[in-house]
JSON list of C-alpha atoms in Angstrom, two decimals:
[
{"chain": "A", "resi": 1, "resn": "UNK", "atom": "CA", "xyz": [44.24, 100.59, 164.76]},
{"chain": "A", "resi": 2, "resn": "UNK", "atom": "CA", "xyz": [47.44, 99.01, 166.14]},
{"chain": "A", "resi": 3, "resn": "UNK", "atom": "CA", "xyz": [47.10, 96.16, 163.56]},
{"chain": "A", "resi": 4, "resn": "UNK", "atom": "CA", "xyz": [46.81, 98.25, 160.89]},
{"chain": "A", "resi": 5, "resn": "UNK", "atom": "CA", "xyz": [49.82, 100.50, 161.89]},
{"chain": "A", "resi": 6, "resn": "UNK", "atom": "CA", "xyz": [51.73, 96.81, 162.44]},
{"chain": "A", "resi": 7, "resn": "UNK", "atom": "CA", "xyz": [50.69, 95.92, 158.85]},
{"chain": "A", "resi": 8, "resn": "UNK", "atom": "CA", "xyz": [51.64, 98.84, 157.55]},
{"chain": "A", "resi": 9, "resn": "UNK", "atom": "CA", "xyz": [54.77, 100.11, 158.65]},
{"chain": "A", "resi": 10, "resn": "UNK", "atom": "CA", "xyz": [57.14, 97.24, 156.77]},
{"chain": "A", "resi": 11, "resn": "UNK", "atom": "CA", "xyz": [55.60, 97.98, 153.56]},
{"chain": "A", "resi": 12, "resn": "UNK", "atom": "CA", "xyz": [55.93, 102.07, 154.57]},
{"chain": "A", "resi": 13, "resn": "UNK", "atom": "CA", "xyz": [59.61, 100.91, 155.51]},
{"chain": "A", "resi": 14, "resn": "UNK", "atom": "CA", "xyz": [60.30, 98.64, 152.05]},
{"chain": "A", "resi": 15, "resn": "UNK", "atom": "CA", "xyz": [59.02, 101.90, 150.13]},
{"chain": "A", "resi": 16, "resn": "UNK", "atom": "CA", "xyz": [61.03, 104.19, 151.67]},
{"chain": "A", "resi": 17, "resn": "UNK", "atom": "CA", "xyz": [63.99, 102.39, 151.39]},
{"chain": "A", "resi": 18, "resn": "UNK", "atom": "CA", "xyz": [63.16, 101.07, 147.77]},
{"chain": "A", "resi": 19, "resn": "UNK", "atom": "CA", "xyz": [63.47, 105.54, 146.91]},
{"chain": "A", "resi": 20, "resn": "UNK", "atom": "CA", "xyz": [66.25, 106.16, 149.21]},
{"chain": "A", "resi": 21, "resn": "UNK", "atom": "CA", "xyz": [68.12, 103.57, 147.44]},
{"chain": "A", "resi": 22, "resn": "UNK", "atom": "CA", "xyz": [67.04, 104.45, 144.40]},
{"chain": "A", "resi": 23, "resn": "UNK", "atom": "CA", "xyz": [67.73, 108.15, 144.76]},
{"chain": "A", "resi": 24, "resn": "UNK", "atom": "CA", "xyz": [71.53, 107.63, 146.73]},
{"chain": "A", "resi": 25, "resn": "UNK", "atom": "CA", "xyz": [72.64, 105.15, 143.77]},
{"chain": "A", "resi": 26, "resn": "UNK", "atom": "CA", "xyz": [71.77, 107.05, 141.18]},
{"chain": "A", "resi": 27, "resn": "UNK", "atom": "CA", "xyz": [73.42, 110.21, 142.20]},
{"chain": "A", "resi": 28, "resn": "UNK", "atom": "CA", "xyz": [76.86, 108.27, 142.68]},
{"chain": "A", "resi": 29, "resn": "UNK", "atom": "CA", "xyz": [79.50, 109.02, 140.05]},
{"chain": "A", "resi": 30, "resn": "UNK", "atom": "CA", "xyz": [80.67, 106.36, 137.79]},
{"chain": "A", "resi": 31, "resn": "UNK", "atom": "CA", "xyz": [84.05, 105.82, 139.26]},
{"chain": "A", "resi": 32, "resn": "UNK", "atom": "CA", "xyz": [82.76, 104.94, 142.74]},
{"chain": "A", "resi": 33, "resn": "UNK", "atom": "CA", "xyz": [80.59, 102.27, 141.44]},
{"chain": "A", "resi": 34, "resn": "UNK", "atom": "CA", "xyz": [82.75, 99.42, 142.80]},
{"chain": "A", "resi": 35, "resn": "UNK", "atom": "CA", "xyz": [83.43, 101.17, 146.31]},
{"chain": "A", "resi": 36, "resn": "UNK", "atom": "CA", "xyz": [79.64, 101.41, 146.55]},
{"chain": "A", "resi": 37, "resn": "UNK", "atom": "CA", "xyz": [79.54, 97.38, 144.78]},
{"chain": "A", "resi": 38, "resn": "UNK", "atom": "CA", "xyz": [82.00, 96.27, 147.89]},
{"chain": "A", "resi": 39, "resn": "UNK", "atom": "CA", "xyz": [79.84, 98.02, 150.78]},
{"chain": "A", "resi": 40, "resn": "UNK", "atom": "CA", "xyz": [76.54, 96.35, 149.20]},
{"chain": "A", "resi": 41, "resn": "UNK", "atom": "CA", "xyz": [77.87, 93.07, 149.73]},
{"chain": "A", "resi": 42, "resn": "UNK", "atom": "CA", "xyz": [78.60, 93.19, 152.95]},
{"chain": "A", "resi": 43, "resn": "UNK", "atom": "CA", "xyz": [75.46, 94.10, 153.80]},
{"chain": "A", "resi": 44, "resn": "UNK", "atom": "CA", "xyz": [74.52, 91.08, 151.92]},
{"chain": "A", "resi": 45, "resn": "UNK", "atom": "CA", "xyz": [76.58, 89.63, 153.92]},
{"chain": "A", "resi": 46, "resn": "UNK", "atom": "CA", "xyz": [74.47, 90.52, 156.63]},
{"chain": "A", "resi": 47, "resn": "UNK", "atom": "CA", "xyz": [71.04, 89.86, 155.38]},
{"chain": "A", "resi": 48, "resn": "UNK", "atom": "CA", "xyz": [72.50, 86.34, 154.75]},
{"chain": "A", "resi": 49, "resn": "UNK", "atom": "CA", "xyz": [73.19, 85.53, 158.53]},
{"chain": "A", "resi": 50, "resn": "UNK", "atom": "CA", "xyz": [70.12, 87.41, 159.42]},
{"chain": "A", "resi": 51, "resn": "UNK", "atom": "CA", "xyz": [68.27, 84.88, 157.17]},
{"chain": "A", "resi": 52, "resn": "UNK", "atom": "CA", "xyz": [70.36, 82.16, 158.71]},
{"chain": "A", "resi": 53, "resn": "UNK", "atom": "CA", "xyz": [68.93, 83.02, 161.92]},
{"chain": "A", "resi": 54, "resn": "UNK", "atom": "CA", "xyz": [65.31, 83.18, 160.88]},
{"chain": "A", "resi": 55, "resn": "UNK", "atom": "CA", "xyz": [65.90, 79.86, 159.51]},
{"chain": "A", "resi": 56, "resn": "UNK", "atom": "CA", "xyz": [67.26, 78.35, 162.90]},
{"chain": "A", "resi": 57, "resn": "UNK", "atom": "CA", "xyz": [63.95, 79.89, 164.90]},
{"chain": "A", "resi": 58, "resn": "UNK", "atom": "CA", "xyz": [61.83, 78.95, 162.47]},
{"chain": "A", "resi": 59, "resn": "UNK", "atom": "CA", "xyz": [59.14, 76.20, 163.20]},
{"chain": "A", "resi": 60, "resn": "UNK", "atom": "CA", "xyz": [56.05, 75.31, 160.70]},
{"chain": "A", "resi": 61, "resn": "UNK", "atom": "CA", "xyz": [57.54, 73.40, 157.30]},
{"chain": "A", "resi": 62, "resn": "UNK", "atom": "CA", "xyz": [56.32, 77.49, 155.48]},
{"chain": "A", "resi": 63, "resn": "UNK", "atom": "CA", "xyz": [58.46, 79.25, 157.59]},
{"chain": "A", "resi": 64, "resn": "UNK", "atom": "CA", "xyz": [61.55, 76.77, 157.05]},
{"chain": "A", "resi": 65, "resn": "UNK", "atom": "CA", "xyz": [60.80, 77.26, 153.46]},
{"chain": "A", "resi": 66, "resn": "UNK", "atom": "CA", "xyz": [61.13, 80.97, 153.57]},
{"chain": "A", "resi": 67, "resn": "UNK", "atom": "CA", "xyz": [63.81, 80.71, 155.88]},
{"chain": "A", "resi": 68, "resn": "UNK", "atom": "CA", "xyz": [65.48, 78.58, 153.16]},
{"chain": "A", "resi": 69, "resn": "UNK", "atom": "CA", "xyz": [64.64, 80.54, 149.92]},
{"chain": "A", "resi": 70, "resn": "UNK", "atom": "CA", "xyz": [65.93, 83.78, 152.30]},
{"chain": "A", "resi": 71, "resn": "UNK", "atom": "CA", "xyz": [69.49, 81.86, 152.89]},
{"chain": "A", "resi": 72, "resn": "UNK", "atom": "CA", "xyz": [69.57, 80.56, 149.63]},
{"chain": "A", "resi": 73, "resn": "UNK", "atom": "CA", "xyz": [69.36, 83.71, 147.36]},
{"chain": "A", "resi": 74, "resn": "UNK", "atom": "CA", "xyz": [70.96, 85.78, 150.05]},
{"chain": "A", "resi": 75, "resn": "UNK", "atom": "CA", "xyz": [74.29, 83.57, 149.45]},
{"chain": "A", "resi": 76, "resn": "UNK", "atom": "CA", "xyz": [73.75, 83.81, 145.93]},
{"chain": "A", "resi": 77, "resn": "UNK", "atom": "CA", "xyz": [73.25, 87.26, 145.98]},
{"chain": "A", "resi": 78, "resn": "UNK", "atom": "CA", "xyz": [76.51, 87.48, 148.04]},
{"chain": "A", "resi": 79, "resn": "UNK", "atom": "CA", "xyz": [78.96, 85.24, 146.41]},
{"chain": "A", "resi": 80, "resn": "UNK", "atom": "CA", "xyz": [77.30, 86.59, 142.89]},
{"chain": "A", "resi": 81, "resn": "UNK", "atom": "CA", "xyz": [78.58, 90.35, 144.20]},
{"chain": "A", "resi": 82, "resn": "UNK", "atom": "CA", "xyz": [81.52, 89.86, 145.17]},
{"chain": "A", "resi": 83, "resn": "UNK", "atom": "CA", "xyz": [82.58, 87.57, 141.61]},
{"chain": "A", "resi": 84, "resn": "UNK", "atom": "CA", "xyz": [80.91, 90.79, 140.16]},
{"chain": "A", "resi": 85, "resn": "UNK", "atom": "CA", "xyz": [83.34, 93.37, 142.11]},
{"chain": "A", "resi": 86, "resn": "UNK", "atom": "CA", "xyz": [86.42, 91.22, 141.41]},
{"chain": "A", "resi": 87, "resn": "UNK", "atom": "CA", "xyz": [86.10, 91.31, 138.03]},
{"chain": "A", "resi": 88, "resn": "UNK", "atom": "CA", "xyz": [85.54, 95.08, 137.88]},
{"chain": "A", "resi": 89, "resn": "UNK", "atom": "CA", "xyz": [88.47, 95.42, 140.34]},
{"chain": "A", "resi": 90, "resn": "UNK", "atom": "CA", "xyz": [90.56, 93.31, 137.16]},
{"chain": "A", "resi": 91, "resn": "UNK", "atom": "CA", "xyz": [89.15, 96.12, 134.89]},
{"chain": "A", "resi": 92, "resn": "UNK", "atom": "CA", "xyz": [91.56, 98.47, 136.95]},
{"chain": "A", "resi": 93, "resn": "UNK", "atom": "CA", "xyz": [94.60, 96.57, 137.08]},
{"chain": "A", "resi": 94, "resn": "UNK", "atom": "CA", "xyz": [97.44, 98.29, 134.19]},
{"chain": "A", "resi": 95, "resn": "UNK", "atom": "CA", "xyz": [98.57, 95.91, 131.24]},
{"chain": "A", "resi": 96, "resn": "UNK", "atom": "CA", "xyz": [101.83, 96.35, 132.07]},
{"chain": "A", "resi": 97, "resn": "UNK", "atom": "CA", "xyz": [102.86, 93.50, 134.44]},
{"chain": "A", "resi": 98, "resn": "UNK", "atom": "CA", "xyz": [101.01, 90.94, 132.16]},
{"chain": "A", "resi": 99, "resn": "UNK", "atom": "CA", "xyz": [103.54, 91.64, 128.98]},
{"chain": "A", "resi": 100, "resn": "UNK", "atom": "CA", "xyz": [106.46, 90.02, 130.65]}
]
């Protein structure tokens, strides 16, 4: 029973979270979109040095693999966010300083 709870309980976890987030983001007005962009990456930011860490503990060649791929598109996801936010933070910026 306690293996099946173990088993379980991530994908229970990944489920709920997959609605929550699904539920929170879509209820968020338009205009807070980029707020809500900034405060995603850093926990990307996160995940990435949580996936750094895996990485450094891990020991069979599949794990360093994983622990690889996890870095990997966890800086791209980061670095790919916050391009993303900058150039919606330009899309706020008033025309008027670049006419002189």
């Amino acid at each position: 029973m306690k293996d099946v709870v173990a088993f379980f309980s991530p994908i229970y976890i990944l489920m709920l979270a997959g609605f929550l987030g699904y539920e929170i983001i879509g209820r968020v007005p338009v205009i807070l979109h980029t707020p809500l962009m900034s405060g995603t990456n850093f926990v990307h930011g996160i995940v990435l040095v949580g996936a750094m860490v895996a990485l450094g503990q891990a020991v069979t060649p599949l794990e360093q693999a994983i622990g690889f791929l996890a870095v990997l598109l966890g800086a791209g996801n980061a670095v790919g966010g916050y391009f993303v936010t900058e150039r919606m933070l330009e899309m706020f910026k008033s025309s008027k300083g670049q006419e002189k």
